[in-house]
Tab-separated table of C-alpha atoms in Angstrom:
chain	number	residue	atom	x	y	z
G	1	LEU	CA	-12.311	2.478	-53.356
G	2	GLY	CA	-10.497	-0.145	-51.392
G	3	LEU	CA	-7.266	1.087	-53.824
G	4	SER	CA	-4.212	2.762	-52.256
G	5	GLY	CA	-2.449	6.422	-54.054
G	6	ARG	CA	-0.259	4.510	-56.437
G	7	SER	CA	-2.666	1.447	-57.460
G	8	LEU	CA	-5.762	3.733	-58.142
G	9	CYS	CA	-3.016	5.549	-60.580
G	10	ASP	CA	-2.142	2.248	-61.804
G	11	LEU	CA	-6.183	1.037	-63.436
G	12	LEU	CA	-7.156	4.604	-64.239
G	13	HIS	CA	-3.939	3.615	-67.118
G	14	VAL	CA	-5.561	0.367	-67.875
G	15	LEU	CA	-8.511	1.851	-68.769
G	16	THR	CA	-7.584	4.161	-70.308
G	17	ASN	CA	-5.211	2.601	-72.394
G	18	THR	CA	-7.668	-0.752	-73.475
G	19	ARG	CA	-9.528	-0.820	-76.314
G	20	GLY	CA	-13.408	-1.363	-75.984
G	21	TYR	CA	-14.082	-0.268	-72.273
G	22	SER	CA	-17.041	1.631	-72.601
G	23	ARG	CA	-18.059	2.625	-69.238
G	24	HIS	CA	-15.039	5.279	-69.009
G	25	ALA	CA	-18.151	7.868	-67.880
G	26	GLU	CA	-18.974	6.051	-65.270
G	27	THR	CA	-15.590	5.240	-63.727
G	28	ALA	CA	-14.973	8.645	-64.240
G	29	VAL	CA	-17.785	10.207	-61.642
G	30	ALA	CA	-17.483	7.272	-59.499
G	31	VAL	CA	-14.319	8.561	-58.881
G	32	ALA	CA	-15.048	12.353	-58.148
G	33	ASN	CA	-17.712	11.651	-55.825
G	34	VAL	CA	-15.069	9.330	-53.752
G	35	PHE	CA	-12.286	12.099	-53.319
G	36	ALA	CA	-15.437	14.360	-52.936
G	37	ASP	CA	-17.783	12.728	-50.795
G	38	ASN	CA	-14.757	12.613	-47.790
G	39	PRO	CA	-11.401	13.995	-48.855
G	40	GLY	CA	-9.586	13.431	-45.457
G	41	SER	CA	-9.664	9.783	-45.949
G	42	TRP	CA	-7.055	9.308	-48.999
G	43	GLU	CA	-4.720	12.040	-47.019
G	44	THR	CA	-1.848	9.938	-46.200
G	45	GLU	CA	-2.416	7.720	-49.416
G	46	LEU	CA	-1.664	11.262	-50.847
G	47	VAL	CA	1.149	12.282	-48.962
G	48	LEU	CA	2.629	9.146	-50.107
G	49	TRP	CA	1.741	9.922	-53.217
G	50	PRO	CA	1.647	13.243	-54.682
G	51	GLN	CA	0.876	12.025	-58.321
G	52	THR	CA	-2.460	10.585	-57.477
G	53	LEU	CA	-3.825	13.881	-58.370
G	54	PRO	CA	-2.638	14.799	-60.763
G	55	LEU	CA	-2.907	11.741	-63.353
G	56	VAL	CA	-6.835	12.076	-61.525
G	57	ALA	CA	-7.598	15.056	-62.875
G	58	GLU	CA	-5.695	13.902	-66.187
G	59	TYR	CA	-8.025	11.437	-65.682
G	60	LEU	CA	-11.049	13.314	-65.587
G	61	THR	CA	-10.299	16.327	-67.880
G	62	HIS	CA	-10.637	13.540	-70.537
G	63	ARG	CA	-13.728	11.153	-69.075
G	64	ILE	CA	-15.849	13.227	-66.844
G	65	PRO	CA	-19.520	14.195	-68.637
G	66	ASP	CA	-20.289	17.208	-66.094
G	67	LEU	CA	-17.321	19.779	-66.192
G	68	ARG	CA	-18.595	20.912	-62.273
G	69	LEU	CA	-17.928	17.409	-60.617
G	70	LEU	CA	-13.787	18.256	-62.265
G	71	ALA	CA	-14.185	21.392	-60.535
G	72	HIS	CA	-15.265	20.456	-57.382
G	73	PHE	CA	-12.295	18.200	-57.613
G	74	LEU	CA	-9.845	20.905	-57.981
G	75	GLU	CA	-11.030	23.017	-55.751
G	76	GLN	CA	-11.909	20.805	-53.459
G	77	VAL	CA	-9.660	18.441	-53.355
G	78	LEU	CA	-6.611	19.098	-55.472
G	79	VAL	CA	-5.528	22.492	-53.929
G	80	PRO	CA	-6.479	22.294	-50.649
G	81	PHE	CA	-3.689	19.202	-50.548
G	82	TRP	CA	-0.943	21.668	-52.420
G	83	ARG	CA	-1.935	24.047	-50.017
G	84	ARG	CA	-1.062	21.584	-46.992
G	85	HIS	CA	1.490	19.895	-49.173
G	86	PRO	CA	3.846	22.624	-51.253
G	87	THR	CA	7.067	21.001	-50.016
G	88	ALA	CA	5.962	17.257	-51.260
G	89	VAL	CA	3.813	18.130	-53.885
G	90	ALA	CA	7.205	20.363	-55.685
G	91	SER	CA	9.348	17.364	-55.090
G	92	ALA	CA	6.848	14.573	-56.680
G	93	LEU	CA	5.686	17.006	-60.151
G	94	LEU	CA	7.393	15.702	-63.550
G	95	PRO	CA	6.819	17.723	-66.672
G	96	HIS	CA	3.715	14.822	-67.171
G	97	HIS	CA	1.815	16.228	-64.383
G	98	ILE	CA	1.865	19.913	-65.205
G	99	SER	CA	-0.004	19.846	-68.516
G	100	ALA	CA	-2.437	17.080	-66.865
G	101	VAL	CA	-3.167	20.520	-64.166
G	102	SER	CA	-3.146	22.749	-66.269
G	103	ALA	CA	-5.872	21.331	-69.077
G	104	ALA	CA	-7.937	20.015	-66.437
G	105	CYS	CA	-7.889	24.005	-65.230
G	106	THR	CA	-8.307	24.828	-68.457
G	107	ARG	CA	-11.291	22.520	-69.042
G	108	CYS	CA	-13.386	23.699	-66.077
G	109	SER	CA	-11.721	27.651	-66.020
G	110	LYS	CA	-15.546	29.616	-66.187
G	111	LEU	CA	-16.435	27.304	-62.849
G	112	MET	CA	-13.386	27.703	-60.479
G	113	ARG	CA	-12.827	30.319	-58.307
G	114	ALA	CA	-10.103	33.090	-58.966
G	115	ASP	CA	-7.755	31.987	-56.011
G	116	SER	CA	-7.773	28.505	-56.934
G	117	LYS	CA	-7.043	29.020	-60.622
G	118	MET	CA	-3.912	31.540	-59.193
G	119	HIS	CA	-2.128	29.173	-56.998
G	120	VAL	CA	-2.210	26.740	-59.242
G	121	ARG	CA	-0.486	28.471	-61.329
G	122	THR	CA	2.031	29.532	-59.076
G	123	THR	CA	2.555	26.742	-57.927
G	124	LEU	CA	3.185	25.639	-62.228
G	125	VAL	CA	5.608	28.528	-62.545
G	126	ASP	CA	8.014	28.074	-59.399
G	127	TRP	CA	8.021	23.892	-59.928
G	128	VAL	CA	9.405	25.611	-63.997
G	129	LEU	CA	11.852	27.889	-62.516
G	130	LYS	CA	13.406	25.510	-59.920
G	131	ASN	CA	13.985	22.633	-62.448
G	132	ILE	CA	14.040	24.334	-65.652
G	133	ASP	CA	17.719	22.070	-66.670
G	134	LYS	CA	16.223	19.189	-66.026
G	135	ILE	CA	13.339	19.343	-68.375
G	136	GLY	CA	13.735	17.508	-71.607
G	137	PRO	CA	13.147	17.160	-75.343
G	138	ARG	CA	9.294	16.752	-74.566
G	139	GLY	CA	8.999	18.495	-70.881
G	140	VAL	CA	9.519	21.107	-72.134
G	141	ALA	CA	6.975	21.598	-74.967
G	142	GLY	CA	4.362	20.100	-72.298
G	143	VAL	CA	5.461	22.865	-70.170
G	144	ALA	CA	5.684	25.412	-72.041
G	145	LEU	CA	2.080	24.654	-73.513
G	146	ALA	CA	1.049	24.130	-70.271
G	147	LEU	CA	1.697	27.809	-68.792
G	148	SER	CA	0.615	29.189	-71.796
G	149	ARG	CA	-2.790	27.409	-71.701
G	150	MET	CA	-2.816	29.296	-67.594
G	151	GLY	CA	-4.296	32.592	-69.015
G	152	LEU	CA	-3.865	35.605	-66.673
G	153	GLY	CA	-1.971	35.760	-63.636
G	154	PRO	CA	-2.373	37.541	-60.297
G	155	ALA	CA	-2.641	41.180	-61.814
G	156	ALA	CA	-3.664	40.577	-64.572
G	157	GLU	CA	-0.319	39.353	-66.248
G	158	THR	CA	-0.031	36.853	-69.326
G	159	THR	CA	1.692	33.598	-69.269
G	160	PRO	CA	5.717	35.762	-67.770
G	161	SER	CA	7.773	36.074	-70.919
G	162	HIS	CA	11.301	35.460	-69.608
G	163	LEU	CA	9.623	32.109	-68.496
G	164	LEU	CA	8.669	30.637	-72.431
G	165	GLU	CA	12.329	32.264	-73.244
G	166	ALA	CA	13.846	30.160	-70.855
G	167	LEU	CA	12.080	27.345	-72.178
G	168	LEU	CA	13.696	28.284	-75.827
G	169	GLY	CA	16.838	28.499	-74.577
G	170	ARG	CA	16.606	25.358	-73.176
G	171	ALA	CA	15.276	23.763	-76.704
G	172	GLN	CA	18.607	25.296	-77.838
G	173	GLU	CA	20.817	23.446	-75.911
G	174	PHE	CA	19.382	19.994	-77.411
G	175	LEU	CA	20.019	21.549	-80.392
G	176	ASP	CA	23.781	21.950	-79.022
G	177	GLU	CA	24.194	19.024	-77.851
G	178	ALA	CA	23.617	17.030	-80.909
G	179	PRO	CA	24.448	19.740	-83.765
G	180	GLU	CA	24.872	16.484	-86.709
G	181	GLY	CA	22.327	14.418	-84.939
G	182	PRO	CA	18.975	14.230	-85.185
G	183	ALA	CA	16.780	16.894	-84.237
G	184	PRO	CA	16.182	16.902	-80.787
G	185	PHE	CA	11.767	17.367	-80.676
G	186	ARG	CA	9.045	15.206	-82.678
G	187	PRO	CA	6.912	17.240	-85.229
G	188	ASP	CA	3.902	17.141	-81.610
G	189	TRP	CA	6.479	18.132	-79.430
G	190	LEU	CA	7.484	20.801	-81.804
G	191	GLY	CA	4.102	22.161	-82.389
G	192	MET	CA	3.705	22.411	-78.806
G	193	LEU	CA	5.967	24.697	-78.122
G	194	LEU	CA	5.355	26.917	-80.970
G	195	SER	CA	2.506	26.845	-80.216
G	196	ALA	CA	2.803	28.315	-76.884
G	197	LEU	CA	5.700	30.196	-78.368
G	198	SER	CA	2.577	32.051	-79.970
G	199	ARG	CA	0.264	32.540	-77.644
G	200	GLY	CA	2.627	34.133	-75.099
G	201	ARG	CA	3.498	35.902	-78.211
G	202	CYS	CA	7.915	35.431	-77.824
G	203	ARG	CA	9.406	37.272	-79.855
G	204	ALA	CA	12.175	38.315	-78.483
G	205	ASP	CA	14.624	36.099	-79.843
G	206	PRO	CA	13.849	35.264	-83.963
G	207	ARG	CA	17.436	33.535	-84.219
G	208	ALA	CA	16.584	31.310	-81.600
G	209	LEU	CA	13.045	31.022	-82.984
G	210	THR	CA	14.421	30.210	-87.052
G	211	ARG	CA	17.717	27.898	-85.921
G	212	LEU	CA	14.390	25.803	-84.058
G	213	LEU	CA	12.749	25.354	-87.564
G	214	ALA	CA	15.565	25.179	-89.628
G	215	ARG	CA	16.864	21.792	-88.050
G	216	HIS	CA	13.846	20.440	-88.130
G	217	LEU	CA	12.128	21.337	-91.404
G	218	LEU	CA	14.855	21.898	-93.706
G	219	SER	CA	17.280	19.111	-95.408
G	220	PHE	CA	20.145	19.513	-97.191
G	221	ASP	CA	20.439	16.506	-98.469
G	222	GLY	CA	17.854	16.124	-101.899
G	223	GLY	CA	16.803	11.775	-101.103
G	224	HIS	CA	16.221	13.267	-97.463
G	225	ARG	CA	13.575	16.023	-98.983
G	226	ALA	CA	10.952	13.455	-100.039
G	227	ALA	CA	11.158	11.407	-96.762
G	228	LEU	CA	10.629	14.357	-94.483
G	229	ASP	CA	7.819	15.774	-96.272
G	230	SER	CA	6.104	12.430	-96.261
G	231	LYS	CA	6.916	12.434	-92.360
G	232	TRP	CA	5.067	15.488	-92.409
G	233	ALA	CA	2.430	14.896	-94.055
G	234	ARG	CA	1.547	12.406	-91.579
G	235	GLU	CA	1.202	15.627	-88.943
G	236	VAL	CA	-1.238	18.176	-90.529
G	237	GLN	CA	-2.213	19.771	-87.411
G	238	ASN	CA	1.485	19.870	-85.970
G	239	LEU	CA	2.158	21.415	-89.544
G	240	ALA	CA	-0.887	23.833	-88.667
G	241	LEU	CA	0.235	24.644	-85.241
G	242	ILE	CA	3.728	25.188	-86.509
G	243	ALA	CA	2.598	27.908	-89.553
G	244	HIS	CA	0.545	29.564	-87.629
G	245	ALA	CA	3.382	30.554	-84.708
G	246	VAL	CA	5.615	31.174	-87.704
G	247	VAL	CA	2.567	33.643	-89.026
G	248	LYS	CA	2.288	34.678	-85.730
G	249	LEU	CA	5.771	35.594	-84.181
G	250	ASP	CA	6.184	37.187	-87.419
G	251	LEU	CA	8.777	35.196	-89.340
G	252	GLN	CA	7.164	34.851	-92.664
G	253	ARG	CA	10.022	36.155	-94.332
G	254	VAL	CA	12.991	35.566	-92.766
G	255	LEU	CA	15.187	32.467	-93.724
G	256	LEU	CA	15.292	29.710	-91.903
G	257	TYR	CA	18.543	29.360	-94.212
G	258	PRO	CA	20.161	33.219	-94.926
G	259	ARG	CA	23.121	30.431	-97.567
G	260	ARG	CA	20.467	29.047	-98.706
G	261	PRO	CA	17.539	31.326	-101.315
G	262	HIS	CA	13.570	30.958	-100.701
G	263	SER	CA	14.257	28.581	-97.175
G	264	HIS	CA	11.477	30.981	-95.805
G	265	ALA	CA	9.462	28.646	-93.438
G	266	LEU	CA	6.305	29.164	-95.055
G	267	ALA	CA	7.536	28.283	-98.409
G	268	VAL	CA	9.253	25.905	-96.531
G	269	LEU	CA	6.346	24.172	-94.774
G	270	SER	CA	3.694	24.141	-98.287
G	271	PRO	CA	5.042	21.372	-100.116
G	272	MET	CA	4.886	19.520	-96.748
G	273	VAL	CA	1.457	20.760	-96.549
G	274	GLN	CA	0.574	20.061	-100.355
G	275	ALA	CA	1.936	16.444	-99.782
G	276	ALA	CA	-0.560	16.149	-96.932
G	277	VAL	CA	-3.767	17.513	-99.225
G	278	SER	CA	-2.876	14.939	-101.815
G	279	ALA	CA	-1.765	11.649	-99.302
G	280	GLY	CA	-5.700	12.178	-97.489
G	281	SER	CA	-4.647	13.626	-94.606
G	282	LEU	CA	-7.717	16.094	-94.047
G	283	LYS	CA	-10.515	13.896	-92.913
G	284	GLY	CA	-12.753	14.442	-90.887
G	285	PRO	CA	-13.998	17.075	-87.648
G	286	ALA	CA	-9.982	17.735	-87.032
G	287	GLY	CA	-8.819	17.313	-90.856
G	288	ALA	CA	-10.975	20.344	-90.880
G	289	ARG	CA	-9.803	21.714	-87.881
G	290	SER	CA	-6.165	21.359	-89.410
G	291	ALA	CA	-7.724	22.910	-93.437
G	292	GLY	CA	-8.501	26.034	-90.689
G	293	LEU	CA	-5.745	26.904	-88.512
G	294	LEU	CA	-3.657	26.379	-92.156
G	295	ALA	CA	-6.143	28.199	-94.737
G	296	HIS	CA	-5.848	31.338	-91.747
G	297	ALA	CA	-2.506	31.663	-91.599
G	298	TYR	CA	-2.143	31.246	-95.111
G	299	GLY	CA	-4.745	33.528	-95.848
G	300	ALA	CA	-2.501	36.616	-93.278
G	301	ALA	CA	0.794	35.557	-94.554
G	302	VAL	CA	-0.792	36.658	-98.552
G	303	VAL	CA	-2.052	40.066	-97.260
G	304	LEU	CA	0.688	40.175	-95.027
G	305	LEU	CA	3.141	39.821	-98.527
G	306	SER	CA	1.809	41.443	-100.154
G	307	THR	CA	3.614	44.099	-100.768
G	308	ASN	CA	8.017	43.843	-101.237
G	309	ALA	CA	7.969	40.171	-101.253
G	310	GLU	CA	9.639	37.848	-103.227
G	311	ASP	CA	7.246	35.976	-106.506
G	312	ARG	CA	8.233	33.442	-105.339
G	313	LEU	CA	7.065	33.339	-101.204
G	314	VAL	CA	3.866	34.551	-102.359
G	315	ASP	CA	3.109	31.693	-104.912
G	316	ALA	CA	3.944	29.224	-102.944
G	317	CYS	CA	1.610	31.267	-100.066
G	318	ASN	CA	-1.389	30.726	-102.821
G	319	GLN	CA	-0.780	27.737	-103.846
G	320	THR	CA	-0.913	26.206	-100.515
G	321	LEU	CA	-4.162	28.804	-99.184
G	322	HIS	CA	-5.667	27.272	-102.552
G	323	LEU	CA	-5.145	23.955	-102.413
G	324	LEU	CA	-6.727	24.663	-98.360
G	325	LEU	CA	-9.435	25.944	-100.121
G	326	LYS	CA	-9.957	23.430	-101.877
G	327	ALA	CA	-10.397	21.219	-99.758
G	328	SER	CA	-12.349	22.737	-97.400
G	329	LEU	CA	-15.447	22.159	-99.954
G	330	VAL	CA	-15.732	17.991	-98.973
G	331	LEU	CA	-15.110	18.695	-94.847
G	332	PRO	CA	-17.481	18.995	-92.482
G	333	VAL	CA	-17.057	22.917	-90.992
G	334	GLU	CA	-19.442	22.373	-88.260
G	335	THR	CA	-17.312	25.003	-85.894
G	336	ILE	CA	-17.152	27.835	-85.367
G	337	ARG	CA	-14.197	28.008	-84.460
G	338	VAL	CA	-13.225	26.559	-88.171
G	339	ARG	CA	-16.332	28.206	-90.409
G	340	PHE	CA	-14.054	31.871	-88.954
G	341	GLN	CA	-10.852	30.536	-89.940
G	342	LEU	CA	-12.340	29.556	-93.249
G	343	LEU	CA	-13.829	33.384	-94.158
G	344	SER	CA	-10.738	34.875	-92.585
G	345	ALA	CA	-8.504	33.337	-95.100
G	346	VAL	CA	-11.293	33.596	-97.821
G	347	GLN	CA	-10.984	38.080	-97.441
G	348	CYS	CA	-7.568	37.850	-96.476
G	349	TRP	CA	-6.288	36.393	-100.266
G	350	TRP	CA	-9.458	39.019	-101.064
G	351	LEU	CA	-7.691	41.657	-99.790
G	352	ALA	CA	-4.286	40.397	-101.382
G	353	LEU	CA	-5.795	40.070	-104.214
G	354	ASP	CA	-7.228	43.570	-104.406
G	355	THR	CA	-3.823	45.351	-103.139
G	356	SER	CA	-1.877	43.146	-105.522
G	357	SER	CA	-4.623	44.415	-107.911
G	358	SER	CA	-3.816	48.200	-107.377
G	359	SER	CA	-0.105	48.093	-107.342
G	360	SER	CA	-0.691	46.602	-110.585
G	361	SER	CA	-1.665	49.414	-111.830
G	362	SER	CA	0.364	52.011	-110.473
G	363	CYS	CA	2.734	52.193	-113.007
G	364	SER	CA	2.763	50.192	-117.167
G	365	SER	CA	5.284	47.808	-116.431
G	366	ALA	CA	3.046	46.195	-114.208
G	367	ARG	CA	-0.703	46.380	-116.665
G	368	SER	CA	2.239	43.892	-118.646
G	369	LYS	CA	2.282	40.839	-116.217
G	370	SER	CA	1.376	37.079	-116.958
G	371	ARG	CA	-1.580	35.953	-116.294
G	372	ASN	CA	0.208	32.580	-113.985
G	373	SER	CA	1.231	35.854	-112.136
G	374	PRO	CA	1.797	34.989	-108.070
G	375	HIS	CA	0.236	38.018	-107.623
G	376	VAL	CA	-3.126	38.074	-109.782
G	377	ALA	CA	-4.933	34.728	-108.731
G	378	PRO	CA	-6.040	32.272	-111.409
G	379	LEU	CA	-10.094	32.147	-112.969
G	380	GLU	CA	-9.726	27.907	-110.858
G	381	THR	CA	-8.462	30.207	-107.331
G	382	LEU	CA	-12.190	32.534	-108.252
G	383	ARG	CA	-13.869	29.509	-108.780
G	384	THR	CA	-13.129	27.650	-105.838
G	385	VAL	CA	-13.702	30.776	-103.465
G	386	HIS	CA	-16.967	31.861	-105.174
G	387	ARG	CA	-18.330	28.367	-104.547
G	388	TRP	CA	-17.226	27.510	-101.090
G	389	ALA	CA	-18.832	30.724	-100.188
G	390	GLY	CA	-21.296	29.686	-102.227
G	391	GLU	CA	-22.684	26.594	-100.738
G	392	GLY	CA	-23.429	27.185	-96.825
G	393	ARG	CA	-20.372	27.393	-95.153
């Protein structure tokens, strides 16, 4: 390839956005081999344009058919260059590059040496610490997810909790900049950020998490509520990430707005999820993955809320879980992860049913509850679960 580093990046960008281009795998292998055969010949170009390697890594991550070539590119080209030119690399990196390199390392993590992954991780963490006040909303979400992907550090530690807390603090700054303006995070950015925080179990500041959720999920205008639900109905995977984070970060009982009763996060999310299911947003393997994660989150919530929780909240979770299980009957549940999530949701649902039944039988007043009580599963839900389990899912 007789191209400069910048020209190569431009070419890969054009190919990525060209519809109908069918030779991505061949192109990715050719690019990886060009760097692998003689990495020293690119030294001058890489010093002039250090962004080349992260952008090439991004293309290879999504297009290369052999992960060994990707691991070789990272270990023999990117990491050695980063070691030789730390200052040039640090000055050229952007949040997008952080995400690209993190995704590449995650894709071939099992094929990389520990010292190579350690160096990448250290470089990314150092960059974020020095540049956090310059990162925008999209960058905060992408960088947080990138760091959470990197796994264990040199001493087997996870992503530094103080770093995730600092990124959450940066997100609060965006909320403060325009208190009455539009929400600063797009649905996919919010999903990425909360996914990262849940991976890192960042529970140090529940008020900040609650405020972030309230700003993006609540509406104080009745007319705007329908538009908000409709908007989120098209973001089913991000709804799944948010619901999963709410449960994992123990926010299922917290009111998003104390002056508004029943403003629990899962209760607010429930009509959005139901609208997504009704709109047919759950389609194909991607829809199955979203349904699995949503069902797993609501199933865990049903168990956690089975005692000392408001009936309205439990009812919303039960209704949503039932709808998700019913929708999963026609989805291609192929991967072991999705099957595990759906089976876990069913198990949680049964456990919650057993717990609520035991509680109901402990006092005579509970025995007189209506058969439509939110703590007692309707017959239709029983039939759905029976059908789901009976079809070999």
